[in-house]
mmCIF file of C-alpha atoms and ligand atoms in Angstrom:
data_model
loop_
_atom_site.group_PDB
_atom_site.id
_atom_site.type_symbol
_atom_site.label_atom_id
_atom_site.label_comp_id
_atom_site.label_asym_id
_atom_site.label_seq_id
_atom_site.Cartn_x
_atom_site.Cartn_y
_atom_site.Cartn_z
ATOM 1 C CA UNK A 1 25.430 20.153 1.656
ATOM 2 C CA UNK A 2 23.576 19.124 4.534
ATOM 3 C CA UNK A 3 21.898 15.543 4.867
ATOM 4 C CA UNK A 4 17.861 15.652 4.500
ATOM 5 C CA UNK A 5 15.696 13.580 7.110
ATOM 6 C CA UNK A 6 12.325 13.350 8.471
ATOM 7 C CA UNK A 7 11.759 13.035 11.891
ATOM 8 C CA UNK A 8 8.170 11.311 11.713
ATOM 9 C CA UNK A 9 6.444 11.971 15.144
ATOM 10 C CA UNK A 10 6.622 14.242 17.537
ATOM 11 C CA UNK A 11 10.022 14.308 19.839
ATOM 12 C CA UNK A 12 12.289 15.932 22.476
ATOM 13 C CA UNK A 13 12.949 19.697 21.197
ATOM 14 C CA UNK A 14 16.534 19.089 22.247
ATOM 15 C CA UNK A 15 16.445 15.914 19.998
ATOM 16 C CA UNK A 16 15.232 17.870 17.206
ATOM 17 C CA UNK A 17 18.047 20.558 17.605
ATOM 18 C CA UNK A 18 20.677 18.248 17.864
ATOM 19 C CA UNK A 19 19.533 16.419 14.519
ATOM 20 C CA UNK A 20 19.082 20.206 13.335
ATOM 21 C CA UNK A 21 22.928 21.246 13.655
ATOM 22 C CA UNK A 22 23.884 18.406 11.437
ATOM 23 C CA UNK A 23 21.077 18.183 8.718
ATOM 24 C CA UNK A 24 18.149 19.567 6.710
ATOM 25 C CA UNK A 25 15.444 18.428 9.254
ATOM 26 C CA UNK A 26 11.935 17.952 8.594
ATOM 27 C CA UNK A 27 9.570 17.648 11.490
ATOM 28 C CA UNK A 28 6.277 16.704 12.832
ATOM 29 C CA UNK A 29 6.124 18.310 16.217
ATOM 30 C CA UNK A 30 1.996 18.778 15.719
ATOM 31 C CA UNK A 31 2.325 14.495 15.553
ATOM 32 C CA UNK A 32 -0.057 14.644 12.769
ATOM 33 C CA UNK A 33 -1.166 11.191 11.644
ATOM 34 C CA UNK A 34 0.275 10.107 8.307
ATOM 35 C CA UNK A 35 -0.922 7.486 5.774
ATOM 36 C CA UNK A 36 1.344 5.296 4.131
ATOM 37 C CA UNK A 37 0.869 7.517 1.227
ATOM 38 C CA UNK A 38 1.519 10.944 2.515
ATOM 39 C CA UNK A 39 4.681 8.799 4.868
ATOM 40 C CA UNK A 40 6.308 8.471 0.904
ATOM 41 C CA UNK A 41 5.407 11.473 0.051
ATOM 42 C CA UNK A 42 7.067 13.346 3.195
ATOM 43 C CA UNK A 43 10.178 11.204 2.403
ATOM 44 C CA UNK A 44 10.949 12.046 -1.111
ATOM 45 C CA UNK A 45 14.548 13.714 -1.367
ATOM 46 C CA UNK A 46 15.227 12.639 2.045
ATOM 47 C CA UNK A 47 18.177 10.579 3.455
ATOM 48 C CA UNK A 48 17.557 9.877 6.624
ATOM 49 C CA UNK A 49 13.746 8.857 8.631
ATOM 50 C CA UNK A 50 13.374 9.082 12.357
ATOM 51 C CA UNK A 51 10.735 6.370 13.248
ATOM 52 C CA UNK A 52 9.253 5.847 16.295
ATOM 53 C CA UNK A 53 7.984 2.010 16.227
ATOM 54 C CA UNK A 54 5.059 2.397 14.401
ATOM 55 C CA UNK A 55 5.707 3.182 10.892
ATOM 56 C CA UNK A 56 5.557 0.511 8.719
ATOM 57 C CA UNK A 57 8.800 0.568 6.456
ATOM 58 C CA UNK A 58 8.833 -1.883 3.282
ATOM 59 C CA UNK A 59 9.448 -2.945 0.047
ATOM 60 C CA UNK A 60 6.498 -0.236 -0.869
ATOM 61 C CA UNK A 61 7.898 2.184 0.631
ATOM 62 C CA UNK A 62 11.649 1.466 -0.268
ATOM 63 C CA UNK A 63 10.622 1.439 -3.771
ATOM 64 C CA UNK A 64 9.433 4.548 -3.768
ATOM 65 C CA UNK A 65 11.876 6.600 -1.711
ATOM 66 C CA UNK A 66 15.163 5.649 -3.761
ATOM 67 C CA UNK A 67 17.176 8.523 -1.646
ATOM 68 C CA UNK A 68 16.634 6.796 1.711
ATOM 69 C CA UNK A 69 19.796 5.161 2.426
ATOM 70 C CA UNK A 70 18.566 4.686 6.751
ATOM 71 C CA UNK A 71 15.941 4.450 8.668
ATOM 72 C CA UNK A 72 16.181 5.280 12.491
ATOM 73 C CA UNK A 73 13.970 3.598 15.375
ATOM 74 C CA UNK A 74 13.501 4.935 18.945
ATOM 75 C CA UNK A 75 12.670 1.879 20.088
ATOM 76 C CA UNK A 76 14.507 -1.272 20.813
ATOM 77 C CA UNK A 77 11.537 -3.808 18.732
ATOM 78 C CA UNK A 78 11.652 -3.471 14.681
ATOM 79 C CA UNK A 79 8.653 -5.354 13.580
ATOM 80 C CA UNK A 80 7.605 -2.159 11.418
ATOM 81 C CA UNK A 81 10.600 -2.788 9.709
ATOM 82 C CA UNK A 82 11.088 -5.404 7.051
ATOM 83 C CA UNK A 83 14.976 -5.722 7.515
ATOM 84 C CA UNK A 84 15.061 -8.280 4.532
ATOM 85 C CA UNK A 85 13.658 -5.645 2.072
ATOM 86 C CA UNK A 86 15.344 -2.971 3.770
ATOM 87 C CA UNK A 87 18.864 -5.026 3.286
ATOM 88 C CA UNK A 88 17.706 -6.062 -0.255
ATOM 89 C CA UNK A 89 17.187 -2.345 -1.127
ATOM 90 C CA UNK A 90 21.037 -1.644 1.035
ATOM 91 C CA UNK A 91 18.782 0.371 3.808
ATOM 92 C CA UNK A 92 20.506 0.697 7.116
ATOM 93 C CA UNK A 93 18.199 -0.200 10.079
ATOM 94 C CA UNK A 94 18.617 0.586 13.489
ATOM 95 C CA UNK A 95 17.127 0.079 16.912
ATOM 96 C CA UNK A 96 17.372 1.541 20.396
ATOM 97 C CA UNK A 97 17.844 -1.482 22.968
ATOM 98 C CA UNK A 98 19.769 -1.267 26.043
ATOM 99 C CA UNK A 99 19.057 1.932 27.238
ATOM 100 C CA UNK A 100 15.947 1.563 27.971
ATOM 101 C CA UNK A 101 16.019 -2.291 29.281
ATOM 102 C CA UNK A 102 15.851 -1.561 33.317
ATOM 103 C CA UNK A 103 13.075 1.236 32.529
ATOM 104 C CA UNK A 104 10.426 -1.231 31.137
ATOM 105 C CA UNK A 105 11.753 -4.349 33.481
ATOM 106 C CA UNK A 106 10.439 -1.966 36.108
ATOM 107 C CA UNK A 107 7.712 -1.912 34.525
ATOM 108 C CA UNK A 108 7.073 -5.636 33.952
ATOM 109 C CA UNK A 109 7.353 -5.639 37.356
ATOM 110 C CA UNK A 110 4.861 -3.318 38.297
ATOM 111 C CA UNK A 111 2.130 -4.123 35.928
ATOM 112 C CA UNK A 112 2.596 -7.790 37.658
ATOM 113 C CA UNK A 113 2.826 -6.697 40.856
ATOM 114 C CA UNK A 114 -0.601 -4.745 40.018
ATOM 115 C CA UNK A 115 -2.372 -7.449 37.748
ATOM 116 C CA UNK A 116 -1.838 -9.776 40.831
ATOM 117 C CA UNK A 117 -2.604 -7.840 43.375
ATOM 118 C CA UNK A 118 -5.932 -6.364 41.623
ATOM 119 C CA UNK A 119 -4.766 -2.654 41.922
ATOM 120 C CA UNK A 120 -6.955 -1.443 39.350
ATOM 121 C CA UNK A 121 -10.207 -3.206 39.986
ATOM 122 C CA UNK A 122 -9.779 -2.154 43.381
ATOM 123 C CA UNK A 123 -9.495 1.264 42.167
ATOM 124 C CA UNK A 124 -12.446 1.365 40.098
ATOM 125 C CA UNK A 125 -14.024 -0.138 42.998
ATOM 126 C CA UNK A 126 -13.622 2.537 45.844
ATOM 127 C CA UNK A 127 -13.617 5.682 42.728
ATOM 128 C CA UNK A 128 -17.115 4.134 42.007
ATOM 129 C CA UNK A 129 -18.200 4.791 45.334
ATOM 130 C CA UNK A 130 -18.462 1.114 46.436
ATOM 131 C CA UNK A 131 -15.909 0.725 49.469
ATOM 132 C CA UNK A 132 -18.283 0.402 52.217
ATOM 133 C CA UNK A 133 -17.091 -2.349 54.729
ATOM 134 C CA UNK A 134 -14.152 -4.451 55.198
ATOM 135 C CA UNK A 135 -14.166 -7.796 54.132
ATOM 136 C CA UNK A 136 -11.757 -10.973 54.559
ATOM 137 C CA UNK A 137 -11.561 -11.472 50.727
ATOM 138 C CA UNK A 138 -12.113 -8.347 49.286
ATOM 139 C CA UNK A 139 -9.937 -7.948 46.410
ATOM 140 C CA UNK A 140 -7.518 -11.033 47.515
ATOM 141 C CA UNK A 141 -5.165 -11.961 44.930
ATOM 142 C CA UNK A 142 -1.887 -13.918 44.062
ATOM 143 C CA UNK A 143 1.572 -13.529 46.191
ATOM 144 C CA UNK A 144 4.124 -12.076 44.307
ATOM 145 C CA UNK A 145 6.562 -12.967 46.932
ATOM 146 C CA UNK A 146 8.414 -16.797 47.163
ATOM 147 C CA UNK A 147 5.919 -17.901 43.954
ATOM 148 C CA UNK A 148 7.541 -19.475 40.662
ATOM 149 C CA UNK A 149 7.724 -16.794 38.193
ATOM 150 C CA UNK A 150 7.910 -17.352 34.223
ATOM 151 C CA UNK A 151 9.623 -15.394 31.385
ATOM 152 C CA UNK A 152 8.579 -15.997 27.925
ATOM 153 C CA UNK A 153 11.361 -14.538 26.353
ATOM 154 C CA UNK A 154 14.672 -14.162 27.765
ATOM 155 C CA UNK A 155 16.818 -10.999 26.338
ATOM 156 C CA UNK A 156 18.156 -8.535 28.186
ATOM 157 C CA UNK A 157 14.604 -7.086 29.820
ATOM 158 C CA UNK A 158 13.121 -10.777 30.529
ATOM 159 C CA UNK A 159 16.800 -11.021 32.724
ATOM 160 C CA UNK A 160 16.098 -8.183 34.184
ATOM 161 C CA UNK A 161 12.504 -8.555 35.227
ATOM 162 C CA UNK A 162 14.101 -12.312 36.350
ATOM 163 C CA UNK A 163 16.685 -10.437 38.204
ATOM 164 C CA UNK A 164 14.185 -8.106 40.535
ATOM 165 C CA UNK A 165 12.372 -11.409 40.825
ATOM 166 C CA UNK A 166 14.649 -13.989 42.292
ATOM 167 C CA UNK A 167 16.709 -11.222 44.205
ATOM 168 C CA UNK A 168 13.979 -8.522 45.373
ATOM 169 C CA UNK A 169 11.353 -11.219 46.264
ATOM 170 C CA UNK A 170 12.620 -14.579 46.582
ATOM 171 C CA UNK A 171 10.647 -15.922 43.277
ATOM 172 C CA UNK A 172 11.938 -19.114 41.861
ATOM 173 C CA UNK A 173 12.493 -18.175 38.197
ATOM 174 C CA UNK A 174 11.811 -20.249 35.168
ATOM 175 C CA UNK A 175 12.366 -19.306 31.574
ATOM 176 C CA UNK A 176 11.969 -20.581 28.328
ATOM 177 C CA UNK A 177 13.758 -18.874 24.845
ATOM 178 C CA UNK A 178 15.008 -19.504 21.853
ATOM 179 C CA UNK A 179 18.340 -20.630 23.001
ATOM 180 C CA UNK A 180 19.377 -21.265 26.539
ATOM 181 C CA UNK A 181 21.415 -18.809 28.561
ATOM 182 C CA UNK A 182 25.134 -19.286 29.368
ATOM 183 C CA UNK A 183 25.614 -20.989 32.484
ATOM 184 C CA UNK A 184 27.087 -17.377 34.183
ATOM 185 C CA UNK A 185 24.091 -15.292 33.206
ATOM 186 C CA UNK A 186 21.302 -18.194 34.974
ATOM 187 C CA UNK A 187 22.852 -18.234 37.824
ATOM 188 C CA UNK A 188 23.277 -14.036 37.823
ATOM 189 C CA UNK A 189 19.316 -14.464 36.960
ATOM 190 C CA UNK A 190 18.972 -17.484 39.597
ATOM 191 C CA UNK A 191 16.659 -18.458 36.507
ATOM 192 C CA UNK A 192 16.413 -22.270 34.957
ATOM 193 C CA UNK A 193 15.386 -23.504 31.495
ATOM 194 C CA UNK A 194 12.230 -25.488 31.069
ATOM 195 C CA UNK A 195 10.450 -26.635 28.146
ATOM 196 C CA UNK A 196 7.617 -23.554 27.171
ATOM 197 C CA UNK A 197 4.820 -26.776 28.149
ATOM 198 C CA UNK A 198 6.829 -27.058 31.271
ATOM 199 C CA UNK A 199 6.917 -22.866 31.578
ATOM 200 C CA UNK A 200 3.213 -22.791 30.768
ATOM 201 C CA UNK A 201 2.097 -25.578 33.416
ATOM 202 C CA UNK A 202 4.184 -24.385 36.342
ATOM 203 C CA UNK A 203 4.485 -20.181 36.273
ATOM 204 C CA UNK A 204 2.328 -18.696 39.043
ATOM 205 C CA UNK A 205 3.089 -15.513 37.045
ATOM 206 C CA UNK A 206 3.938 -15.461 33.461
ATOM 207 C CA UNK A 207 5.628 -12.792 31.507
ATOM 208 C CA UNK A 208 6.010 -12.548 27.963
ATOM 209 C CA UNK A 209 9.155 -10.364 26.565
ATOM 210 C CA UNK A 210 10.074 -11.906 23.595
ATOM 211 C CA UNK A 211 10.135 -10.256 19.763
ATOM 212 C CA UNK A 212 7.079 -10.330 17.843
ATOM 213 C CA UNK A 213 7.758 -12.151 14.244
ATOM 214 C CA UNK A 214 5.693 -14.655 12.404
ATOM 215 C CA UNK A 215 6.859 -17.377 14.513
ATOM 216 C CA UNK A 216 5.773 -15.548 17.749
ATOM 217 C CA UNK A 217 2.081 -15.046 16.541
ATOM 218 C CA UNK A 218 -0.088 -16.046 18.673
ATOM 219 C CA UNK A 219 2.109 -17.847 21.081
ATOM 220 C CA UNK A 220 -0.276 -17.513 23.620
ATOM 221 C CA UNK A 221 -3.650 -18.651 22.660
ATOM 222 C CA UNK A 222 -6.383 -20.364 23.553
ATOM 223 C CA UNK A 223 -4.140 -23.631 23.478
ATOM 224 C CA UNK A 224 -1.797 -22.415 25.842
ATOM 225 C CA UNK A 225 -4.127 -20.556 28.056
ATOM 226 C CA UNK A 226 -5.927 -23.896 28.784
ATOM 227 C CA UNK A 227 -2.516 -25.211 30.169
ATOM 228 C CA UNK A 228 -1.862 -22.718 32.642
ATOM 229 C CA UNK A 229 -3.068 -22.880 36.690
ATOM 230 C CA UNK A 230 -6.411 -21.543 37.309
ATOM 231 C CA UNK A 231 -4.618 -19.291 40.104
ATOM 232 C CA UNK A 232 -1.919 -18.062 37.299
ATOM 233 C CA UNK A 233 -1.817 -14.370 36.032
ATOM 234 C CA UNK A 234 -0.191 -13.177 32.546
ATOM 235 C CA UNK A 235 1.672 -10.079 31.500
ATOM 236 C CA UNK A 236 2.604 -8.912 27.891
ATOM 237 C CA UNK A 237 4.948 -6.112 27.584
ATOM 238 C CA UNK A 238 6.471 -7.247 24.542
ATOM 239 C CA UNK A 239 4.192 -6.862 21.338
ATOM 240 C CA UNK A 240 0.567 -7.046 20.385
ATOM 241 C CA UNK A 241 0.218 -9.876 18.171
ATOM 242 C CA UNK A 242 2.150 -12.439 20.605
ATOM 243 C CA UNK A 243 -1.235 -13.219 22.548
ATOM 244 C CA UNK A 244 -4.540 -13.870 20.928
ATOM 245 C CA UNK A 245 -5.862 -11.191 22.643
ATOM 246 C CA UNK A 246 -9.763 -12.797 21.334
ATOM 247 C CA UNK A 247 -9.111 -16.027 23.237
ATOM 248 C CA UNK A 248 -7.129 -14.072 26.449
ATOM 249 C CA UNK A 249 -10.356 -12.226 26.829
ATOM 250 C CA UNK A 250 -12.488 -15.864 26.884
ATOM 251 C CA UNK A 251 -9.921 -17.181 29.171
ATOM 252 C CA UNK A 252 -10.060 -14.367 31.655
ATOM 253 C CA UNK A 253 -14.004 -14.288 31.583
ATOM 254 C CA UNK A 254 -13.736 -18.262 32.135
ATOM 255 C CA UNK A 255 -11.360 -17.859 34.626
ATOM 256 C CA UNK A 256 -9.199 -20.368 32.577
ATOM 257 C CA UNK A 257 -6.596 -18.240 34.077
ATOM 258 C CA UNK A 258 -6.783 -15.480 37.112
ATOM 259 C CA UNK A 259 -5.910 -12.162 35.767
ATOM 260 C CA UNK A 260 -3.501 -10.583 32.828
ATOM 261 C CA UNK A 261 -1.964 -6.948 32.632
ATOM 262 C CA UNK A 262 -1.491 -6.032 29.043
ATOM 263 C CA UNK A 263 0.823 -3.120 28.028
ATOM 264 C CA UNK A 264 0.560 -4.145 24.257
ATOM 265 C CA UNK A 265 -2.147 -5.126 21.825
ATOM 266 C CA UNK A 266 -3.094 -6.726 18.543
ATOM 267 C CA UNK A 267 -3.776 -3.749 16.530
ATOM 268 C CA UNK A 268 -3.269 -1.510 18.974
ATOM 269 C CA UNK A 269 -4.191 1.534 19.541
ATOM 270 C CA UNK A 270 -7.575 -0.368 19.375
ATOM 271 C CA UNK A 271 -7.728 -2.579 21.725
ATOM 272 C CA UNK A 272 -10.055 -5.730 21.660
ATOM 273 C CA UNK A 273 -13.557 -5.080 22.637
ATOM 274 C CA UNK A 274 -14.072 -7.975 24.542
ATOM 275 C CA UNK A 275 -10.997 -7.041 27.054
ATOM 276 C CA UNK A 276 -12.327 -4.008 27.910
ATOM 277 C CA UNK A 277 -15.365 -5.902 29.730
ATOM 278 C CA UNK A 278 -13.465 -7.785 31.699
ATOM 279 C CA UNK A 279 -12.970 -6.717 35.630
ATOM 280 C CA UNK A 280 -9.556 -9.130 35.822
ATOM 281 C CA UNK A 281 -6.945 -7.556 33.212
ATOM 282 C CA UNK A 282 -4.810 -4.385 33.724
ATOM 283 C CA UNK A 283 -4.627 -2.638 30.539
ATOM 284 C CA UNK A 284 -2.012 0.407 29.729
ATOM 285 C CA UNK A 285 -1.505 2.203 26.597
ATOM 286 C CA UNK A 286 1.999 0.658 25.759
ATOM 287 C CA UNK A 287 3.946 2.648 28.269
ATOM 288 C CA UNK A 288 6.378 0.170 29.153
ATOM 289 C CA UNK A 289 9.685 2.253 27.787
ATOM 290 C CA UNK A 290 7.983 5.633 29.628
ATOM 291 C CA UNK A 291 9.884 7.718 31.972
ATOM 292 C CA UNK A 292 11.528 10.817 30.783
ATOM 293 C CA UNK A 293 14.591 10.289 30.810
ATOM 294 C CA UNK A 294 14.717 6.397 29.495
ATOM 295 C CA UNK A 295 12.528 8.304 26.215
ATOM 296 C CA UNK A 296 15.238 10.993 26.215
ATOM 297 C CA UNK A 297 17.758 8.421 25.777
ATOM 298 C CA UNK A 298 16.497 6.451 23.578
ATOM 299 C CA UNK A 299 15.262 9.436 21.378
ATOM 300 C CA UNK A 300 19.107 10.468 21.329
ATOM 301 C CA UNK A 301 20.022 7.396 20.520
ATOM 302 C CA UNK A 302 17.935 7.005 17.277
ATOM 303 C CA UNK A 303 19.627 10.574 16.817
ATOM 304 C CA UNK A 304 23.174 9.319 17.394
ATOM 305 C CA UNK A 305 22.651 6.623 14.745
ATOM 306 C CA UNK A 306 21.081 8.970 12.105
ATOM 307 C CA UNK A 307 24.476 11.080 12.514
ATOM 308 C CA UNK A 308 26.614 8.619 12.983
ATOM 309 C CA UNK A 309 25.601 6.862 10.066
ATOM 310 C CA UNK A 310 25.119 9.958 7.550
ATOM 311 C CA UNK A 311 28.169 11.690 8.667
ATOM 312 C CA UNK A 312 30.956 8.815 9.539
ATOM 313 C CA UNK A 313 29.340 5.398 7.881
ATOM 314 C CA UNK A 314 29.174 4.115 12.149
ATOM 315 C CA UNK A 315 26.247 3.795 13.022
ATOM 316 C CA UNK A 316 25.716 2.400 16.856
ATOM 317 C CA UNK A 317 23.386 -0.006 16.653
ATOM 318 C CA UNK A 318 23.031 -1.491 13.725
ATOM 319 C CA UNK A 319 19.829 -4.210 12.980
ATOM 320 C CA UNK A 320 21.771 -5.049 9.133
ATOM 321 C CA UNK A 321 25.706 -3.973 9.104
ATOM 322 C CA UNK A 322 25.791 -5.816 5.767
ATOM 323 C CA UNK A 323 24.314 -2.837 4.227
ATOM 324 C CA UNK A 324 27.107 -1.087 5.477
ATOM 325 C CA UNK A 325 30.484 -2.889 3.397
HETATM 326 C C1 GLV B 401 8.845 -0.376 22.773
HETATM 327 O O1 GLV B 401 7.879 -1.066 22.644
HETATM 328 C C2 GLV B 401 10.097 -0.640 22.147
HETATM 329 O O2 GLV B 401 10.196 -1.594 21.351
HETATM 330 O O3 GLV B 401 11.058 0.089 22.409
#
């Protein structure tokens, strides 16, 4: 008898056939929005759940859904998964990271390349009908080019957002991460370790791509806000939740700091009132991961671990093997 999962959002077609020739699939191609509640309820009898990043899976959840021996994510961060309840309860978790890291270094790159250069308020600008001279400083921002840029965060996208910098325009790279890089993959980065004060003090442009937990919360606040340059600008592509997005918004009015492009917010899809005011931020509705075929990939690849998993016990990528002896 076939395996029963739940793909929870809408996906690929393809993605959904695939999964279909190997298992009882249930689907959500109209991308209804579930509660918690109807979420268990979908999942009862099922094996196998297809997430997508947002739903929350937990000791709630797990408790109530004693079939579900994995859960699935098409996307490379798992903060809606509690991997210690989902190992307690012998859950299998898995990600999607790697294929999609030079995909959403791109677009690190671009949303700094934007946020400094004031694309969008220049937009606004001439859409608004309010382009009607030249001026010397109109719209003048930050270079991009030969300026020190920081990563916050230094897994496999933060090297490759440090790689485009240092070799596509000459930007002396710091970092700062939980552990320091091997000596081979800094100077493949041309990136150095500093201290995050040291990170905070001297970035022209500072990028944040580490994981959201509890001990990321808030690691950019109002406290670390007040330490960067005046001139600096600040990009989050990793997770809402790492930048107090209340005291960002105070900073940028202040000018504390000169301009942010945000990709991800705390309790996003709402995003904080108070940034939306603000001429000097970039915002874009977590997009990062977006081209076609990076989302193909990774879609497939949440698929390949689902049948992996439920057909041969080898899953590819793993979050808790444990669960798997
Ligand atoms: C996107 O945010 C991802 O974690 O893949």
């Amino acid at each position: 008898m076939k395996a029963r999962i739940l793909v929870s959002r809408a996906v690929f077609p393809e993605v959904i056939a695939r999964l279909a020739q190997h298992f009882d699939v249930s689907s959500n191609q109209a991308d209804e929005a579930w509660t918690p509640l109807q979420l268990i309820q979908k999942l009862q009898g099922k094996q196998g759940i297809f997430t997508t990043g947002g739903e929350r899976i937990d000791a709630a959840l797990l408790a109530a859904c004693p079939e579900l021996k994995i859960c699935a994510n098409m996307a490379v961060g798992y903060n809606n998964f509690d991997l210690d309840a989902m190992t307690a309860a012998g859950v299998l978790a898995t990600n999607a990271p790697d294929v999609l890291t030079e995909t959403t270094a791109d677009f690190g790159f671009a949303l700094l390349m934007a946020t400094a250069r004031r694309m969008a308020e220049a937009e606004h600008f001439l859409r608004a009908g309010q382009w009607t001279r030249w001026r010397y400083d109109l719209f003048a921002g930050a270079d991009i080019h030969g300026s020190t840029l920081g990563i916050l965060g230094m897994g496999r996208i933060g090297q490759g957002i440090a790689r485009r910098g240092a070799h596509g325009f000459g930007m002396k790279v710091i970092y700062h991460n939980r552990s320091r890089l091997d000596a081979a993959t800094e100077l493949g980065c041309k990136a150095s370790y500093v201290s995050k004060e040291e990170l905070l003090k001297t970035a022209d442009h500072l990028v944040l791509v580490l994981p959201y937990s509890a001990s990321s919360h808030h690691a950019i606040g109002a406290a670390e806000l007040a330490q960067m340059k005046p001139t600096a600008t600040l990009v989050n592509i990793a997770r809402g939740g790492i930048v107090d997005d209340a005291a960002l918004a105070a900073a940028l009015r202040n000018k504390t700091i000169a301009a942010a492009g945000l990709d991800v917010f705390e309790g996003e899809p709402k995003v904080h009132p108070d940034l939306l005011t603000v001429p000097n931020v970039v915002l874009t509705p977590h997009i990062a991961s977006a081209t076609l075929p990076t989302r193909l990939a990774m879609a497939n690849l949440a698929a390949d671990n689902l049948i992996g998993f439920l057909l041969n016990n080898k899953p590819l990528t793993p979050l808790n093997a444990k669960v798997l002896i």
